[in-house]
Short mmCIF file of C-alpha atoms and ligand atoms in Angstrom, two decimals:
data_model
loop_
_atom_site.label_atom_id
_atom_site.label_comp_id
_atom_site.label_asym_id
_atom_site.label_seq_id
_atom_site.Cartn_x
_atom_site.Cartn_y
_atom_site.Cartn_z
CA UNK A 1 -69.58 -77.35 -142.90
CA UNK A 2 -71.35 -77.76 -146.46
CA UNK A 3 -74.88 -76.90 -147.46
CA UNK A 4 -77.32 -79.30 -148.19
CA UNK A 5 -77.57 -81.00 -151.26
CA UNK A 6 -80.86 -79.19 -152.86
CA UNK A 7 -81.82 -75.94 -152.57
CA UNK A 8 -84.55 -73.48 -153.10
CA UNK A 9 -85.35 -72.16 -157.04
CA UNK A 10 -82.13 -72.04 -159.05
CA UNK A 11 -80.81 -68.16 -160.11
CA UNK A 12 -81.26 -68.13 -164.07
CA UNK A 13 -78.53 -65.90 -165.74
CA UNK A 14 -79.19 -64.84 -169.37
CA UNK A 15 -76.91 -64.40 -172.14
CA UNK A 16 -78.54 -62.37 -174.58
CA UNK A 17 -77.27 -63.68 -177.94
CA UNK A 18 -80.33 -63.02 -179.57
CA UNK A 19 -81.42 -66.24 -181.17
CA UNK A 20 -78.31 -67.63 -179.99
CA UNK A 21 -78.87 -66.87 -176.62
CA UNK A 22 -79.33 -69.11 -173.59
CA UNK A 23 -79.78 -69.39 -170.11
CA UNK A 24 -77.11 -70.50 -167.27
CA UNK A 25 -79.28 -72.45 -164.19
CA UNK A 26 -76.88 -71.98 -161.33
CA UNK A 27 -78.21 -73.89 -157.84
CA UNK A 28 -77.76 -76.90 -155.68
CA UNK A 29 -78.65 -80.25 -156.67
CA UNK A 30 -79.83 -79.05 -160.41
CA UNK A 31 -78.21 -82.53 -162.35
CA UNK A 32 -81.43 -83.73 -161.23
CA UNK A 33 -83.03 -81.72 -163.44
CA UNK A 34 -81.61 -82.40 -165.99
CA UNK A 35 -83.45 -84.47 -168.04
CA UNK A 36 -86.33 -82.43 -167.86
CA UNK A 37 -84.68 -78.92 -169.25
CA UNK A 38 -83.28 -81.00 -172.03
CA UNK A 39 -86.88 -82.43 -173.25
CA UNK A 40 -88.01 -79.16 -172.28
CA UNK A 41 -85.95 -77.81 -175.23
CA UNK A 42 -85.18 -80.42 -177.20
CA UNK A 43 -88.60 -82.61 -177.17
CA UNK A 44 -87.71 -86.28 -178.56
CA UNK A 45 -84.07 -85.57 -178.68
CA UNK A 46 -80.93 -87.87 -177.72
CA UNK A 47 -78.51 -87.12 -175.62
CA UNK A 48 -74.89 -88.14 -175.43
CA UNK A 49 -72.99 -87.49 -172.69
CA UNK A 50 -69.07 -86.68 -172.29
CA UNK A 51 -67.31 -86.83 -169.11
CA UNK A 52 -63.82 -87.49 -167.69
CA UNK A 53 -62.91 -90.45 -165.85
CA UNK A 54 -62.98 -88.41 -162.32
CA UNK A 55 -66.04 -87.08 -162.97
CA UNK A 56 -67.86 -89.80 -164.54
CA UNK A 57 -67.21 -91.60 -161.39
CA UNK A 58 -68.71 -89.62 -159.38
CA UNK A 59 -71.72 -88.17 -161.95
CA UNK A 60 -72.05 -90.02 -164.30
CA UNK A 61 -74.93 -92.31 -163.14
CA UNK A 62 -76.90 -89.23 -161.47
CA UNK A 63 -76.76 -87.56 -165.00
CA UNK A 64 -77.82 -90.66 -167.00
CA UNK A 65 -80.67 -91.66 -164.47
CA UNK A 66 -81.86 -87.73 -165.21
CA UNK A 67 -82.12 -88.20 -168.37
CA UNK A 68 -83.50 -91.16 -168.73
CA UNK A 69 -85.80 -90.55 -166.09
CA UNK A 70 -86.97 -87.72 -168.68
CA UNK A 71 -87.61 -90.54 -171.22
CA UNK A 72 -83.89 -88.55 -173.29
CA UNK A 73 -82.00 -91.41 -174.62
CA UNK A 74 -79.05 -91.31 -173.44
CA UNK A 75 -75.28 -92.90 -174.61
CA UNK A 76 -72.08 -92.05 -172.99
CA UNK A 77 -68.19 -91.40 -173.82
CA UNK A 78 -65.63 -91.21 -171.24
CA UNK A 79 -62.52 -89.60 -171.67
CA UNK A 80 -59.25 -89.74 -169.61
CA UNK A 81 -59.54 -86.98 -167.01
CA UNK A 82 -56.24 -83.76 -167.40
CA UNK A 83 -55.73 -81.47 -170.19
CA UNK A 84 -54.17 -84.22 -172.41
CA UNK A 85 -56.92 -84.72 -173.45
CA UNK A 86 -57.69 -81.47 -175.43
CA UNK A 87 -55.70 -83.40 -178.21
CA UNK A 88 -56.43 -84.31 -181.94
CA UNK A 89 -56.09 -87.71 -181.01
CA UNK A 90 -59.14 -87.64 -178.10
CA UNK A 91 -61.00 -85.56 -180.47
CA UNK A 92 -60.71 -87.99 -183.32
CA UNK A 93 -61.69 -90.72 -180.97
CA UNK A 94 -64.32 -88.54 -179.25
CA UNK A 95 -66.30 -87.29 -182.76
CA UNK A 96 -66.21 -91.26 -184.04
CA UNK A 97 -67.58 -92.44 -180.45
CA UNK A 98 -70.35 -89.42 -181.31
CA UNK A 99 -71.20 -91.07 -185.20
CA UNK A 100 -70.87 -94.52 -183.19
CA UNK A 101 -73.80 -93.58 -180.77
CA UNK A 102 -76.13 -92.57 -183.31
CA UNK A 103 -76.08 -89.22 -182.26
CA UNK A 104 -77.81 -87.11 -184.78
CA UNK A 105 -78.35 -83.42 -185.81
CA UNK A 106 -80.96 -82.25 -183.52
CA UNK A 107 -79.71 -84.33 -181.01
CA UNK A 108 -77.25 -82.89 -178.17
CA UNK A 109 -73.98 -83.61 -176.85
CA UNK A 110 -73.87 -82.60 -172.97
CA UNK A 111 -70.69 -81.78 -171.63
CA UNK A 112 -70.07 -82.81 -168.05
CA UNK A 113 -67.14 -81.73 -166.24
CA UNK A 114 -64.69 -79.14 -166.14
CA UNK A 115 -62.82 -76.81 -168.92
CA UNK A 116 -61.41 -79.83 -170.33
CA UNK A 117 -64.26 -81.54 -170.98
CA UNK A 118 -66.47 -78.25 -171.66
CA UNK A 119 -63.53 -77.18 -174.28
CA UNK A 120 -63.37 -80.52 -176.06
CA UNK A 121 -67.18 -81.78 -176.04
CA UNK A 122 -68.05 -78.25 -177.32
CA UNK A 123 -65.52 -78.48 -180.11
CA UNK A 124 -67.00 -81.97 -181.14
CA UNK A 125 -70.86 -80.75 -180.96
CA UNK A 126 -69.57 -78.17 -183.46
CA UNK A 127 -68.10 -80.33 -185.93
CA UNK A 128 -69.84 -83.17 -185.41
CA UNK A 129 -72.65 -83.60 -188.49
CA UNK A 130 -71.89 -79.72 -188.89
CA UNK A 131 -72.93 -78.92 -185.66
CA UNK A 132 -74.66 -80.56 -182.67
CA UNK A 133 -76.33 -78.52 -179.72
CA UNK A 134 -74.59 -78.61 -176.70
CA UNK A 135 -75.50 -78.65 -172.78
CA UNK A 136 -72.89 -77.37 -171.07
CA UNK A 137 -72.63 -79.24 -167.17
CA UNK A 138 -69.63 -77.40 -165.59
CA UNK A 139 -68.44 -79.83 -162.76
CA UNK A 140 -65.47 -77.26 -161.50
CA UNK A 141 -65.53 -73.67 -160.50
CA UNK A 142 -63.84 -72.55 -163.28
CA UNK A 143 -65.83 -74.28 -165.60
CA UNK A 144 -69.02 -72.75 -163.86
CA UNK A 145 -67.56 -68.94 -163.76
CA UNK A 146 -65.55 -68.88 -167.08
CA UNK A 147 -65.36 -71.92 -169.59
CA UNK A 148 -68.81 -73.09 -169.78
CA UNK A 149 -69.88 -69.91 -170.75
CA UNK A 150 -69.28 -67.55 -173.67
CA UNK A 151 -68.77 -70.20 -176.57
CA UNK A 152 -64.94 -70.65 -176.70
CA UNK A 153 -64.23 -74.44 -177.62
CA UNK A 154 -61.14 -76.40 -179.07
CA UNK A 155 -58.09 -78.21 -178.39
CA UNK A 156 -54.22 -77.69 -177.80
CA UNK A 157 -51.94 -77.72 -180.39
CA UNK A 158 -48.00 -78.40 -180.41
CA UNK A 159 -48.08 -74.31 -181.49
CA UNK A 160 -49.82 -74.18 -178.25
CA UNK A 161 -52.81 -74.27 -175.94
CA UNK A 162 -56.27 -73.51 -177.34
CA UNK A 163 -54.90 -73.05 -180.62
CA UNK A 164 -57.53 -75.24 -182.48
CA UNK A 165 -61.40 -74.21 -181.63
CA UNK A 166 -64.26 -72.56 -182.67
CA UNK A 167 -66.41 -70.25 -181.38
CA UNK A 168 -69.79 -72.18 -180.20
CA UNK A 169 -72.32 -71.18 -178.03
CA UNK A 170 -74.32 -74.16 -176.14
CA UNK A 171 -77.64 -74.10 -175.96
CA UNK A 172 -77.81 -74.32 -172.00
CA UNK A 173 -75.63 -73.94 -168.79
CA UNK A 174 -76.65 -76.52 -165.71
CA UNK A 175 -74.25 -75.35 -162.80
CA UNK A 176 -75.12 -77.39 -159.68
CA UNK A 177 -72.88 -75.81 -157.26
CA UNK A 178 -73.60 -79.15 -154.56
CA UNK A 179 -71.14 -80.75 -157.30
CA UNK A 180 -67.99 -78.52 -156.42
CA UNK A 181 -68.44 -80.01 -152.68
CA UNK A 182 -65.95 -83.07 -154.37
CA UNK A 183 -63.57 -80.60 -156.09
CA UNK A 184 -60.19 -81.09 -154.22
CA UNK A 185 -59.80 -77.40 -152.04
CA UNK A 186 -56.72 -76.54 -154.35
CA UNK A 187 -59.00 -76.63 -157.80
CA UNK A 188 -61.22 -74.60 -156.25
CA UNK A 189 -59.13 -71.84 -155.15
CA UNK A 190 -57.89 -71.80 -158.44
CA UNK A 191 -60.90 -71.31 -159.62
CA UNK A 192 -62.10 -69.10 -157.21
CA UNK A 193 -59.22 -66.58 -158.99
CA UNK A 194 -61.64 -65.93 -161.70
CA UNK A 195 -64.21 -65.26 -159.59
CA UNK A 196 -62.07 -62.49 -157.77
CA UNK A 197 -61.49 -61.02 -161.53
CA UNK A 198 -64.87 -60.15 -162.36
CA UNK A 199 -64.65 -57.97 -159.08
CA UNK A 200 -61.34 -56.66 -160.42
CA UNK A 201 -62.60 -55.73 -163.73
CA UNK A 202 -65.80 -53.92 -163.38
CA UNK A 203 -67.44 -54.19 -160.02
CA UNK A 204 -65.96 -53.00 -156.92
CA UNK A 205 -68.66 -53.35 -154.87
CA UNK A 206 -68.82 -56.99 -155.59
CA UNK A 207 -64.98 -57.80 -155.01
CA UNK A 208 -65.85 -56.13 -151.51
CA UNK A 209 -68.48 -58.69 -150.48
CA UNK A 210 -66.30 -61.35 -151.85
CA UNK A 211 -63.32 -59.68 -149.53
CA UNK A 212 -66.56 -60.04 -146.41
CA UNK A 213 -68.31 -64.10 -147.68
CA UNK A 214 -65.27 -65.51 -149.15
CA UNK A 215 -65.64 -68.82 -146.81
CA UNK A 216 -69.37 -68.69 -147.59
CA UNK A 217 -68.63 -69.66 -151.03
CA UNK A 218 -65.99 -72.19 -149.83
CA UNK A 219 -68.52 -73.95 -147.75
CA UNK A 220 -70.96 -74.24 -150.29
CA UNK A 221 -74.18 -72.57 -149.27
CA UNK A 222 -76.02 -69.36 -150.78
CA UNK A 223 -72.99 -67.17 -151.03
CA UNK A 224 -71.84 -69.92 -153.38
CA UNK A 225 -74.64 -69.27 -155.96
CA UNK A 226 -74.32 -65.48 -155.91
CA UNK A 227 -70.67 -65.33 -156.34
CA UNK A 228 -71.06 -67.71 -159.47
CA UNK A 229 -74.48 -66.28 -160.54
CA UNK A 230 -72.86 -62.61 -160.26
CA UNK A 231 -69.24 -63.77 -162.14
CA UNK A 232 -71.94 -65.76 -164.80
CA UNK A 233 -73.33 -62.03 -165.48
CA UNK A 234 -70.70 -60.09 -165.92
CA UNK A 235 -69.07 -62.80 -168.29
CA UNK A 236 -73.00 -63.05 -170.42
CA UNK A 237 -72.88 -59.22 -170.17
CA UNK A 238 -69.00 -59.23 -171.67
CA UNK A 239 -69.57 -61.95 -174.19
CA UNK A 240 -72.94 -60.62 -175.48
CA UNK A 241 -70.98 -56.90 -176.31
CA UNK A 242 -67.80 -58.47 -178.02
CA UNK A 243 -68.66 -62.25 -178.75
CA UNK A 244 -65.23 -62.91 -180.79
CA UNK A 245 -63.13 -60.50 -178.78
CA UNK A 246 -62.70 -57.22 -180.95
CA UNK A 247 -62.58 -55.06 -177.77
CA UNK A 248 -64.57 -55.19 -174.34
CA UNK A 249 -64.08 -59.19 -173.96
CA UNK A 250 -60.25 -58.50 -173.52
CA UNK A 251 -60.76 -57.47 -170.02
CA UNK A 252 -61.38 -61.23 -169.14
CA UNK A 253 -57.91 -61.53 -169.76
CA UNK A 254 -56.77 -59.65 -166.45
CA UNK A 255 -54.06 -61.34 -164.94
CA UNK A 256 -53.56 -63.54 -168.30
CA UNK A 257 -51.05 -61.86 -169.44
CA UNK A 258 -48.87 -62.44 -166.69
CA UNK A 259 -49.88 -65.30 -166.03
CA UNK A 260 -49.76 -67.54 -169.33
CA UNK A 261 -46.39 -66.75 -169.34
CA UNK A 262 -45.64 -67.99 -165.85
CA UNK A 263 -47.78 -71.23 -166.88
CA UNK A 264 -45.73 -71.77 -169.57
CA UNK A 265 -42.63 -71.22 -168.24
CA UNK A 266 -44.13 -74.11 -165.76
CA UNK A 267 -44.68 -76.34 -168.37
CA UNK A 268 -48.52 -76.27 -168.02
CA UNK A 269 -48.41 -78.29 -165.22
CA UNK A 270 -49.59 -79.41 -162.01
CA UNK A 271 -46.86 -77.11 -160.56
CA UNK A 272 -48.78 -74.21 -161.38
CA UNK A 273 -52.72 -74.26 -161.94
CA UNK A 274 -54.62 -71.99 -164.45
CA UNK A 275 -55.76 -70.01 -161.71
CA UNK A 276 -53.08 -69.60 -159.35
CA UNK A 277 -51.27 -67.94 -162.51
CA UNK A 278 -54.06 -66.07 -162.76
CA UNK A 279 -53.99 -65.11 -159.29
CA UNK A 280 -50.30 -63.83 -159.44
CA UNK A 281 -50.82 -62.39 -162.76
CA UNK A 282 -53.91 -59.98 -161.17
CA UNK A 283 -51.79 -59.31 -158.43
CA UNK A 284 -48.75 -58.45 -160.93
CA UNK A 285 -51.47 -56.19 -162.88
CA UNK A 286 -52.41 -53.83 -159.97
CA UNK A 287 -48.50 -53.68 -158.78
CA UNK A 288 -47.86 -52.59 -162.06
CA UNK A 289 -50.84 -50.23 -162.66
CA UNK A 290 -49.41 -48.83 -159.11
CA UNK A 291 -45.66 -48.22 -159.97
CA UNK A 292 -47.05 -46.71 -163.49
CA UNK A 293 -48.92 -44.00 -161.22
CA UNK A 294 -52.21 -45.10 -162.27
CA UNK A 295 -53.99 -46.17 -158.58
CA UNK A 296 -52.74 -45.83 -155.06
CA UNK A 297 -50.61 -48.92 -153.83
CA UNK A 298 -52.91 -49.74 -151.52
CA UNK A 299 -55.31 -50.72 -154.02
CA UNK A 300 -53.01 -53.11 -155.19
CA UNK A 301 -51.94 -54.29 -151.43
CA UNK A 302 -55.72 -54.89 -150.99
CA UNK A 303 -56.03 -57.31 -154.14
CA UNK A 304 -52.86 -59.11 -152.93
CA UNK A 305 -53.96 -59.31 -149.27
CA UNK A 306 -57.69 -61.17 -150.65
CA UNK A 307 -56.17 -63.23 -152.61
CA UNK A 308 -53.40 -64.48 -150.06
CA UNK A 309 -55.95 -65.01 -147.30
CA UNK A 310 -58.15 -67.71 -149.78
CA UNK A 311 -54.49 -69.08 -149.97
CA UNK A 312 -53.92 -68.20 -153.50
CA UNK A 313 -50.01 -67.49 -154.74
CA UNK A 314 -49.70 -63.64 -155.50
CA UNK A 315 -46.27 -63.67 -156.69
CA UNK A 316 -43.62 -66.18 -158.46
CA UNK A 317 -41.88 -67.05 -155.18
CA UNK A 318 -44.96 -68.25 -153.41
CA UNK A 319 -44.78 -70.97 -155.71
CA UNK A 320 -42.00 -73.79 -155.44
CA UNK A 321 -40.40 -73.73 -158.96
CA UNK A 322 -36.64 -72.11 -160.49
CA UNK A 323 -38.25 -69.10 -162.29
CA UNK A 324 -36.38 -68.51 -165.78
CA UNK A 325 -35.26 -64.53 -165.49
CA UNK A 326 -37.44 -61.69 -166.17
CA UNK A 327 -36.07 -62.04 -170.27
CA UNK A 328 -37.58 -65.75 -170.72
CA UNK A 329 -40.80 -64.42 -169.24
CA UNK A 330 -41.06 -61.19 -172.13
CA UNK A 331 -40.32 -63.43 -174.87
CA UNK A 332 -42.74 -66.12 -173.37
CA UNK A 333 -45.41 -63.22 -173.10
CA UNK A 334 -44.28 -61.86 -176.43
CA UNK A 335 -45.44 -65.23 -178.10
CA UNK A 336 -48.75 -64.33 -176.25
CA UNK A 337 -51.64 -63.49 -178.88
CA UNK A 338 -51.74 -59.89 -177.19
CA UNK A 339 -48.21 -59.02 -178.12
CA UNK A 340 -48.05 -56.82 -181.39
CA UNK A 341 -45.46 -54.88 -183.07
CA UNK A 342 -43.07 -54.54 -180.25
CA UNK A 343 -45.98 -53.29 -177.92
CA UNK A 344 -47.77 -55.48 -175.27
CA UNK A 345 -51.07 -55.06 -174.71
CA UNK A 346 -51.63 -55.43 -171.21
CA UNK A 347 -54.93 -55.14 -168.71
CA UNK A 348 -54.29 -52.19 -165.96
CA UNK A 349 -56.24 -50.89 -163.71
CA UNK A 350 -57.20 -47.53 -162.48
CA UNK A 351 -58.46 -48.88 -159.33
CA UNK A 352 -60.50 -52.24 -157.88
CA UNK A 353 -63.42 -52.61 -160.74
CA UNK A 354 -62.00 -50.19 -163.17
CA UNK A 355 -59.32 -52.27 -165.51
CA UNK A 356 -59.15 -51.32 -169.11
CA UNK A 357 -56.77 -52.07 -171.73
CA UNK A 358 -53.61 -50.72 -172.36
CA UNK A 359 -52.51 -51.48 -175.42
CA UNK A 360 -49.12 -49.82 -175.27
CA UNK A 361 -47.50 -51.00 -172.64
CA UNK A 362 -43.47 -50.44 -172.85
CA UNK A 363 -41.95 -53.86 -172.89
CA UNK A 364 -38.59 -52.58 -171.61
CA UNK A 365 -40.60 -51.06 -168.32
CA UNK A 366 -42.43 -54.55 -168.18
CA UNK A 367 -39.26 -56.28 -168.19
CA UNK A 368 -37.66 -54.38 -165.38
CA UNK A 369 -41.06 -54.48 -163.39
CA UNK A 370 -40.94 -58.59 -163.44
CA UNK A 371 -36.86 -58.96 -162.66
CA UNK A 372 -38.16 -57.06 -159.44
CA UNK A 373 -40.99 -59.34 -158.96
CA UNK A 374 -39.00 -62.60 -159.51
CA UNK A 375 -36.79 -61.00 -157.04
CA UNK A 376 -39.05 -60.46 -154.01
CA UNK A 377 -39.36 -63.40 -151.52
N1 NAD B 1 -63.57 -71.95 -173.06
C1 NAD B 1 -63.20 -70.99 -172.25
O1 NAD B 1 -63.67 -69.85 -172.33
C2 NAD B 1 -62.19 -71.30 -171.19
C3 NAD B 1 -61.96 -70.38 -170.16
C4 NAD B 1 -61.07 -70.72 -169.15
C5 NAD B 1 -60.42 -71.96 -169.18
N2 NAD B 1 -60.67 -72.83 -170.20
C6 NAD B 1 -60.01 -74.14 -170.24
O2 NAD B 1 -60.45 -74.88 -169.12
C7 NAD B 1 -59.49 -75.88 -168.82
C8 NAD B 1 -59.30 -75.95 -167.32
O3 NAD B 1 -60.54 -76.28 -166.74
P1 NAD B 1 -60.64 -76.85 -165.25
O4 NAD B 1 -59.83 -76.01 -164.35
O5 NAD B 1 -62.07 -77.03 -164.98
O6 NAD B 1 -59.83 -78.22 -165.35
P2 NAD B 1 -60.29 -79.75 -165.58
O7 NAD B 1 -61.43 -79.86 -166.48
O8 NAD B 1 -59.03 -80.47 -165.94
O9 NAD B 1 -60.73 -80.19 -164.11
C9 NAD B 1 -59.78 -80.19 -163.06
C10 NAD B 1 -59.74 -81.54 -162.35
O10 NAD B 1 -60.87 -81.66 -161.50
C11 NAD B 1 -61.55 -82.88 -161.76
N3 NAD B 1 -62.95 -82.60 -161.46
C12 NAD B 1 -63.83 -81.90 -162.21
N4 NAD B 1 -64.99 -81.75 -161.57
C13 NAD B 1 -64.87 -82.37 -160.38
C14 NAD B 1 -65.72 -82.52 -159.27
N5 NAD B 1 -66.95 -81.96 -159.23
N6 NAD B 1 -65.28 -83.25 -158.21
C15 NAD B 1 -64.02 -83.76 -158.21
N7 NAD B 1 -63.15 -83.62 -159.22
C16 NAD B 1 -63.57 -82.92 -160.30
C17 NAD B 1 -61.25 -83.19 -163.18
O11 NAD B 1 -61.39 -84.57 -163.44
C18 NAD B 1 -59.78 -82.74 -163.29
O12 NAD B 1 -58.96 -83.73 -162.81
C19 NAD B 1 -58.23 -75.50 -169.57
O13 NAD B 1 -58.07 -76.39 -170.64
C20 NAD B 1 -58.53 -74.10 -170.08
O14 NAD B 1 -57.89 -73.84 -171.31
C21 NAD B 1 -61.53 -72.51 -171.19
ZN1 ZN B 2 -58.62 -67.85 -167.01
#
């Protein structure tokens, strides 16, 4: 059963940036809107809008006819839909489509679909002209928990993923949860892992109402909103203490660890999502934090058992793939940004909603954790 598609008021999450702050609007049926936040904001401005083929299939008209509705002219550029297209190449193509349209400074690029699209648009609007606003319109769950939010943009690079970007903050969040009704179940769960983080990291109470209404916020109705409007505030909380990731904003990376190294190893493919890595790399985390003494294993049980039941992967064998050995993984997680001077820096856990960072975690004890973990079935 889904909800219907509009709702009551939308929940308004702030991220208090000072006069770079902004506002997330998380509800159902909020595209409609549209239009009229932009003019709101940005009276007289024009609006281009970047999408993915998938999505602009499905959103694209609803978007434009809010805008223009709004009297916001309003131009378009469609990209191919996958994470190809966080590429030089797209960007290139993307930023002259931008100078094509006319769009100028003052004007505002708005970003609709998932990461992807949120990662790349945001890159352009900050290069483009030497810096366009940007409206960020998360289409996944991912994109409305984690991507959209917080100001991290850019591309891949052949030295690896995200490795290209600037820090860029839009100007407003639109997350119209009715839109994740068309996300395919297994994109959601993925993204769903993200949500089950911000429980993990600082909020126990919280990853035990997600453990009571997780098919709530399957199915779409008012459960929905507060799991996203609760993971939008702890992530506008984070990013507003550590905006470029000195300290505090590390803990977003529980599970990342782990799991870039198993995406990797995947090739960054469909074999794996982003958030089923994450999933086994949380669930890796608190096994870990367990055999180093530092909660009782039935903490970590409990974090494995939720995730299982939403029918995320919680370790490398619940995922059909020939695992390299535990050594490939180290040196794949050594190449990780959080790897320094023979130390990994790693995000434990002391128990569900107290993670911190460990910054001296013992590769050689790492190493003979994960040749255990590759060898469970
Ligand atoms: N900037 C950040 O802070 C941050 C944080 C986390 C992840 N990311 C990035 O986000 C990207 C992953 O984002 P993602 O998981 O949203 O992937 P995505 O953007 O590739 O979207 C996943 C798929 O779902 C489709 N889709 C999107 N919305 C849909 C909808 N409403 N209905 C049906 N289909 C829909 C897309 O076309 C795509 O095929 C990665 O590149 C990652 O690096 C960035
Ligand atoms: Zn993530």
């Amino acid at each position: 059963m889904t909800a219907p598609v509009r709702s009551g008021d939308p929940i308004i999450v702030n991220v208090p940036l000072g006069e770079r702050g902004y506002d997330i609007a998380i509800g159902r049926g909020l595209i409609a809107d549209l239009g009229k936040r932009i003019a709101a904001l940005r009276p007289g401005a024009a609006a281009a809008i970047v999408s993915d083929e998938i999505v602009a299939a499905r959103y694209l008209a609803q978007a434009e006819s809010a805008l223009n509705a709004a009297g916001v002219r309003a131009s378009r550029v469609v990209v191919p839909a996958g994470e190809a297209s966080k590429s030089w190449h797209v960007l290139e193509s993307l930023c002259e489509q931008l100078l094509a349209a006319r769009i100028e400074r003052g004007d505002l690029v708005v970003a609709l679909g998932g990461g992807v699209v949120g990662d790349l648009a945001g890159f352009a609007a900050a290069i483009v002209r030497r810096g366009l606003s940007v409206v960020q319109v998360p289409t996944t769950l991912l994109a409305q928990v984690d991507s959209s939010v917080g100001g991290k943009t850019g591309i891949n690079s052949a030295h690896g993923k995200n490795q290209i970007g600037a820090f860029y903050q839009p100007m407003l969040v639109i997350a119209d949860t009715a839109l994740l009704d068309t996300l395919p179940a297994r994109e959601f769960r993925a993204g769903y892992a993200e949500v089950v983080k911000y429980g993990l990291i600082g909020d126990a109470g919280f990853f035990a109402w997600l453990e009571a209404n997780w098919r709530d916020v399957l199915s779409g109705g008012p459960a929905r909103e507060h799991a996203i409007a609760t993971s939008c505030r702890a992530k506008a909380i984070t990013v507003a203490n550590d905006e470029r990731e000195s300290g505090e904003r590390a803990l977003l990376n529980l599970g990342h660890t782990f799991g870039h190294a198993l995406e990797a190893a995947a090739g960054f493919s469909h074999r794996l999502l982003h958030g089923e890595a994450v999933a086994i790399g949380m669930a890796l985390a608190f096994a870990f934090s367990a055999r180093r003494g530092l909660l009782a294993p039935a903490e970590a049980a409990r974090v494995e058992r939720h995730l299982a039941a939403v029918g995320l992967p919680t370790k490398p064998s619940d995922v059909a793939f020939a695992w390299p050995g535990a050594d490939a993984l180290m040196a794949l997680m050594a190449q990780d940004k959080k790897a320094r001077r023979g130390k990994l820096t790693l995000i434990l856990a002391r128990g569900i909603g107290a993670s911190f960072v460990a910054p001296d975690a013992d590769p050689a004890e790492v190493r003979v954790f994960l040749a255990e973990k590759l060898a469970e079935r």
